[in-house]
Short mmCIF file of C-alpha atoms and ligand atoms in Angstrom, two decimals:
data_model
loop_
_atom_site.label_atom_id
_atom_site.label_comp_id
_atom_site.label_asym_id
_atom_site.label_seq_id
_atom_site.Cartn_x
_atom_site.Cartn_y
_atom_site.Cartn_z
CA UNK M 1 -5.06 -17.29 -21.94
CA UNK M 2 -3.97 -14.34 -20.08
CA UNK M 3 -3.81 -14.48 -16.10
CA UNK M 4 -6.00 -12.79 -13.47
CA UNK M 5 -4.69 -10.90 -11.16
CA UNK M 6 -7.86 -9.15 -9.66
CA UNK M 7 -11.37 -10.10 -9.60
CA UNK M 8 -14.53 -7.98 -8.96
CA UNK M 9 -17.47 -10.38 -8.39
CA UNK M 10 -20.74 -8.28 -8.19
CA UNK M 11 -19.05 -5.44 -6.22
CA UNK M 12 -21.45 -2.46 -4.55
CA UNK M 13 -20.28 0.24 -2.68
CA UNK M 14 -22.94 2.59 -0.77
CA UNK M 15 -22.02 5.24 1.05
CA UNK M 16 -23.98 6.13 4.38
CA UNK M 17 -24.04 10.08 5.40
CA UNK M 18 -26.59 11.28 7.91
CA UNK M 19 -28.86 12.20 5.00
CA UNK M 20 -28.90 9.96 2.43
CA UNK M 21 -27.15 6.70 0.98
CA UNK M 22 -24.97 7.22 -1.45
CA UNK M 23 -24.88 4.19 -4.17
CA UNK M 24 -21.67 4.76 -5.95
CA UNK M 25 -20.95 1.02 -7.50
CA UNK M 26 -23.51 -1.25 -8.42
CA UNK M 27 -23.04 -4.98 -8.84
CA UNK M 28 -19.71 -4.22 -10.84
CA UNK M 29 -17.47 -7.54 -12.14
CA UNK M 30 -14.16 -6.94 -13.53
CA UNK M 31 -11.21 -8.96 -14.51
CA UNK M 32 -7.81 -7.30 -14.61
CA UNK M 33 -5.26 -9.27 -16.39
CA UNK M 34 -1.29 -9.61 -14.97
CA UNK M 35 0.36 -6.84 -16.70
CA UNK M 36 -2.68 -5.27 -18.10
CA UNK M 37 -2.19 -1.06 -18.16
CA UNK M 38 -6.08 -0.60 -17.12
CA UNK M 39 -7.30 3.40 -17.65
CA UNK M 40 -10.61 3.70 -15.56
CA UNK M 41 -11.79 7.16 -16.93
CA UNK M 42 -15.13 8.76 -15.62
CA UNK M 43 -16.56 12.26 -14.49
CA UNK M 44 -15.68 13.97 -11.35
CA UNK M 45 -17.72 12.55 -8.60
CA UNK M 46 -18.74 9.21 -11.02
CA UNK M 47 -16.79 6.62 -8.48
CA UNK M 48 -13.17 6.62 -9.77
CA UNK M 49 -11.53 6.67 -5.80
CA UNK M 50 -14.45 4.50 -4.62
CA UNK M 51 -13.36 2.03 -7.62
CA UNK M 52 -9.56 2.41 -6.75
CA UNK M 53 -9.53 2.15 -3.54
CA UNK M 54 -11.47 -1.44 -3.33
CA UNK M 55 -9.15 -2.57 -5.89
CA UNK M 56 -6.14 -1.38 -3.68
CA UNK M 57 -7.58 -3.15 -0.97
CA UNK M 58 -7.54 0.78 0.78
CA UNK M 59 -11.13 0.60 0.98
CA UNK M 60 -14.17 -2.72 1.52
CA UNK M 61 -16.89 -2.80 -0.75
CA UNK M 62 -20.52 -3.12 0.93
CA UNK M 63 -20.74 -5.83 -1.13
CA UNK M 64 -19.38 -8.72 -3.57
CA UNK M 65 -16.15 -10.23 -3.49
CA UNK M 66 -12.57 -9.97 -4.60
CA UNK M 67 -9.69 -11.83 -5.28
CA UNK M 68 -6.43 -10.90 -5.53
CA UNK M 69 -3.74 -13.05 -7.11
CA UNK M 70 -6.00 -16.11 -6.34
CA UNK M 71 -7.46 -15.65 -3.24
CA UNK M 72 -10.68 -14.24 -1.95
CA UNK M 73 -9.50 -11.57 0.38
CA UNK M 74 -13.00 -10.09 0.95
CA UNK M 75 -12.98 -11.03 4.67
CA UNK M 76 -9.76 -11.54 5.33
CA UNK M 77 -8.08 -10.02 8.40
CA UNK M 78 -6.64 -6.61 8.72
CA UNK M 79 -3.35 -7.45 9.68
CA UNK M 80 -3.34 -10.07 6.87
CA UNK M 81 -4.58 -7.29 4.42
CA UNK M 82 -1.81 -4.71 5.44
CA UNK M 83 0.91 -7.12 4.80
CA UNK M 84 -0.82 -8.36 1.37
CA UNK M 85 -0.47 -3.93 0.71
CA UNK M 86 2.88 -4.07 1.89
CA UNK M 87 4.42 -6.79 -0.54
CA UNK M 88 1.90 -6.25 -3.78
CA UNK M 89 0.48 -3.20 -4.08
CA UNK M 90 2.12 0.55 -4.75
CA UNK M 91 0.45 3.72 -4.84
CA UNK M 92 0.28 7.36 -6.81
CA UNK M 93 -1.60 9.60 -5.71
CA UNK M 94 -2.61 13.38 -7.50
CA UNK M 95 -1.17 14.91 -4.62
CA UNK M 96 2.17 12.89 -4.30
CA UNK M 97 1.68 12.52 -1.17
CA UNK M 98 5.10 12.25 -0.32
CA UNK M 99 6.64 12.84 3.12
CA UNK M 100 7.39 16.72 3.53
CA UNK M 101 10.13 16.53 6.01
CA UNK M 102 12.20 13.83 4.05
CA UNK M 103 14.31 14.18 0.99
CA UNK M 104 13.18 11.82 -2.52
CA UNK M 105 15.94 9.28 -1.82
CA UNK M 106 14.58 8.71 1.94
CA UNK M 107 10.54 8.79 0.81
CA UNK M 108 10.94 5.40 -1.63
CA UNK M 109 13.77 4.38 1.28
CA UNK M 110 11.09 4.73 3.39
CA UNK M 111 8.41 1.42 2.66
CA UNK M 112 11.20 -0.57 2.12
CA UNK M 113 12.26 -0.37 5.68
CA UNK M 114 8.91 -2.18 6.78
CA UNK M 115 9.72 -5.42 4.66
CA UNK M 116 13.38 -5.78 5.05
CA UNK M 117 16.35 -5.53 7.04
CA UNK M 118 18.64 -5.58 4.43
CA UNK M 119 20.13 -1.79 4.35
CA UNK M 120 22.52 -2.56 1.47
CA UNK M 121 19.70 -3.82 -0.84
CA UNK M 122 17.20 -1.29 -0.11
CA UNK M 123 19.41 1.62 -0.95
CA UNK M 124 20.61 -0.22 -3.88
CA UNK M 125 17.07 -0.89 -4.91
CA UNK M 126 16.09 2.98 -3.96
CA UNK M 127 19.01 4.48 -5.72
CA UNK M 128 18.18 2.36 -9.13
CA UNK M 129 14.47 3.52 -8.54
CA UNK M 130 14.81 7.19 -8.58
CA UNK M 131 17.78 6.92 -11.49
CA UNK M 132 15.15 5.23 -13.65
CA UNK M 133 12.30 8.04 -13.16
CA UNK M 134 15.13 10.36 -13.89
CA UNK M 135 15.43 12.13 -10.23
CA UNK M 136 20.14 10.53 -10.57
CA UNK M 137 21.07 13.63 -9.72
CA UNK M 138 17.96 15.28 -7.08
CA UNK M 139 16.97 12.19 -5.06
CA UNK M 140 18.33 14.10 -1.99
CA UNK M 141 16.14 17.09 -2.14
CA UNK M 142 13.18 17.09 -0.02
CA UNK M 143 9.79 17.84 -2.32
CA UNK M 144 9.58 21.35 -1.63
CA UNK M 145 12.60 21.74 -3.64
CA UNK M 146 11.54 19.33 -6.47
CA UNK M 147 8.33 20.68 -9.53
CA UNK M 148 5.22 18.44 -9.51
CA UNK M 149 6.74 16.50 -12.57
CA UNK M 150 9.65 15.71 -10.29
CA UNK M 151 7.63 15.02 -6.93
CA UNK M 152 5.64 12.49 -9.33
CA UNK M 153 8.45 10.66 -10.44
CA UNK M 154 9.33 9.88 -6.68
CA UNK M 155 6.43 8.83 -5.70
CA UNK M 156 6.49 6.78 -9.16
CA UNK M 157 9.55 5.24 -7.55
CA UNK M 158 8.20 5.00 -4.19
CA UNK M 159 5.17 2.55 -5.62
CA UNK M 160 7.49 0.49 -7.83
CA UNK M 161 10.24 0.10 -5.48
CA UNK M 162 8.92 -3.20 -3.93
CA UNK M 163 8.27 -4.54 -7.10
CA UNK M 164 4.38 -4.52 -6.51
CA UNK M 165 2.38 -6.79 -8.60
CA UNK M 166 -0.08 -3.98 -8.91
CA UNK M 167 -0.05 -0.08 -8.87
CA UNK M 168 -3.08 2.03 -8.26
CA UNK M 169 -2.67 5.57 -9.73
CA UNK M 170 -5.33 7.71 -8.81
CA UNK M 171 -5.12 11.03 -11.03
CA UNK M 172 -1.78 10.61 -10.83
CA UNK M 173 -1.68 13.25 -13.95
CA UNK M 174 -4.30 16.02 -12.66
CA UNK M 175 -2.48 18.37 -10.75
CA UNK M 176 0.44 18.37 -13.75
CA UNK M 177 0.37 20.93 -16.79
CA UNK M 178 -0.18 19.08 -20.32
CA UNK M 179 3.41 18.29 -21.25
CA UNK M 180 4.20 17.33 -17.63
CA UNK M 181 1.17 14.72 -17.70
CA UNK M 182 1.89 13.00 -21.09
CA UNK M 183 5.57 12.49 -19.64
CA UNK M 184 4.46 11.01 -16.42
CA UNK M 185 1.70 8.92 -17.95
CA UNK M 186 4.55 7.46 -20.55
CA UNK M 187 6.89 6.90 -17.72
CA UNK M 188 3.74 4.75 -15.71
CA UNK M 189 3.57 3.13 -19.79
CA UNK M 190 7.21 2.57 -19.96
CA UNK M 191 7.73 0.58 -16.17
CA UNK M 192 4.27 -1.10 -17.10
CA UNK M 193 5.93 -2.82 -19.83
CA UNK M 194 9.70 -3.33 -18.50
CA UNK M 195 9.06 -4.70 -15.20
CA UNK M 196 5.33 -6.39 -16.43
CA UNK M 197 3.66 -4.54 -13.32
CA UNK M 198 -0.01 -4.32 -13.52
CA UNK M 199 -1.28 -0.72 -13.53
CA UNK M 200 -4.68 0.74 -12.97
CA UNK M 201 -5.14 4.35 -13.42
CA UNK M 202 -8.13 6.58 -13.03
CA UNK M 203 -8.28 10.20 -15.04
CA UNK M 204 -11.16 12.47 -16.23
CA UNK M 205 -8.48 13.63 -19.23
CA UNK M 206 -9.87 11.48 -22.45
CA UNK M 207 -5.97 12.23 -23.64
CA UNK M 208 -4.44 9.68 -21.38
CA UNK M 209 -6.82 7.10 -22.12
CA UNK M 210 -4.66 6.61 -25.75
CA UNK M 211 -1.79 4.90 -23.30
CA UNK M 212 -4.40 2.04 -21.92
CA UNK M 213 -4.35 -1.73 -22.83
CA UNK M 214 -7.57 -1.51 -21.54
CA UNK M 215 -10.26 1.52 -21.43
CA UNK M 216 -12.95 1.30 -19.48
CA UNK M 217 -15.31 4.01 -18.52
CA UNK M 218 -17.49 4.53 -15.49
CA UNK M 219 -20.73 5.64 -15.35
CA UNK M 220 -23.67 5.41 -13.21
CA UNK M 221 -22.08 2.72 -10.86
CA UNK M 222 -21.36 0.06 -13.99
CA UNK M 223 -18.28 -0.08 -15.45
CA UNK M 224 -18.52 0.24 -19.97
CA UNK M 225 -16.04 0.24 -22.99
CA UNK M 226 -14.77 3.11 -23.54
CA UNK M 227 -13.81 3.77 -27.64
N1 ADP Q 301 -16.44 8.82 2.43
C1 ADP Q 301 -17.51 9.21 1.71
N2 ADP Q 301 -18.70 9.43 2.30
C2 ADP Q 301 -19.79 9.78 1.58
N3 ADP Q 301 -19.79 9.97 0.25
C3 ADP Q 301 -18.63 9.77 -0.40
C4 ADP Q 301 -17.43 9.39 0.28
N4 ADP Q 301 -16.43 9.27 -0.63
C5 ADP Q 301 -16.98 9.56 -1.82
N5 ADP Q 301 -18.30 9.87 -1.69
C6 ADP Q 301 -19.24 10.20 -2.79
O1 ADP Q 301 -19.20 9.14 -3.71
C7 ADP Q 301 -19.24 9.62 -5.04
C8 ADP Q 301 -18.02 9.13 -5.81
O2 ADP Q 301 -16.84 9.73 -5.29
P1 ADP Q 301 -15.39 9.39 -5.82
O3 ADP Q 301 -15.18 7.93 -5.75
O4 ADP Q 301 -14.43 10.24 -5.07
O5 ADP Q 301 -15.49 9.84 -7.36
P2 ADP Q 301 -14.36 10.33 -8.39
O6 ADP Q 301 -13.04 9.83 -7.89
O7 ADP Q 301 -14.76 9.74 -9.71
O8 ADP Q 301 -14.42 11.83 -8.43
C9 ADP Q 301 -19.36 11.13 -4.95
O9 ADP Q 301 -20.72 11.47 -5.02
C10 ADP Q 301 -18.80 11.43 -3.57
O10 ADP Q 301 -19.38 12.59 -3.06
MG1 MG Q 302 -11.27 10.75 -7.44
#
């Protein structure tokens, strides 16, 4: 039987604004299996962050549980929550958000330098990064220098270079012209299946979806197959 690396038990989310409440999740459960490549596809505005976010541990839901690798870390403690991040977790964002200021090589350095000391290892571990997303010969130009496809691929590196159990990529293909986004969405396929990393990946493009172990689509708070 395969492994579970993240439950959602019953999970709500409701979102408070001065006028109204927002119910965005509704009693959701999920499994998501160790090395599972999970595509979470749904219409703009249909809960896709929300969804991401409380599976990145980013985000609480109003209700329900999870548990990550194991253990319920619904209440746990923020400090204890950061460091769980820190050590399992890896992120891509549509934006990239990568660090303006500081070149590729220095924005997947930069992580690493929270969870160890070791300066020979992390720039071995950096360096091997960006040559497998392709960036051998630009890791030392600073994003404004690099396309979107590029920028991608270093924040691609930037999530997997703590060897994460789990990567959350929100839209990680929407801000990407068509070629650009099948490329990056077969790299995210290709590191899914060499280093066994579990990936979960939202997207309202229906052509992505064809790269998912799993499809699952959400609408009006549930999570449904998608075929
Ligand atoms: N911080 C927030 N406060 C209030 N409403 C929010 C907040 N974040 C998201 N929402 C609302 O929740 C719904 C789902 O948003 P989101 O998770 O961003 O969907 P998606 O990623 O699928 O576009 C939307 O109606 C959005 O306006
Ligand atoms: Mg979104």
């Amino acid at each position: 039987m395969t492994k579970v690396l993240i439950e959602l038990k019953q999970v709500s989310k409701t979102y408070e604004t001065a006028a109204e409440q927002v119910h965005v999740l509704r009693d959701l459960s999920c499994n998501i299996c160790y090395g599972d490549f999970l595509v979470i596809a749904g219409a703009s505005g249909s809960g896709k962050s929300t969804l991401l976010n409380i599976i990145g541990c980013i985000d609480k839901p109003s209700s329900g549980n999870i548990v990550f690798a194991g253990k319920d870390i619904t209440a746990v403690r923020l400090e204890d929550l950061n460091l769980l991040r820190l050590k399992n977790i890896g992120y891509v964002f549509q934006s990239f958000n990568l660090i303006p200021v500081l070149s590729g090589y220095e924005n997947v350095e930069f992580p690493l330098l929270f969870s160890s000391s070791d300066k020979k290892a992390i720039r071995e571990k950096a360096e091997q990064m960006l040559v497998r997303v392709g960036l051998g010969n630009r890791m030392h130009y600073v994003p404004a220098r690099l396309s979107g496809g590029q920028r991608q691929r270093v924040a691609i590196a930037r999530a997997l270079a703590g060897n994460p159990l789990l990567v959350i990529a929100d839209e990680p293909t929407a801000s990407l012209d068509a070629d650009t986004a099948v490329s990056i969405v077969q790299l995210l396929k290709d590191l899914n299946e060499e280093y066994g990393v579990t990936i979960v990946l939202a997207t309202h493009d229906p052509l992505i979806m064809r790269y998912a172990s799993t499809k699952l689509f959400l609408k009006e708070g549930h999570l449904v197959d998608a075929h």
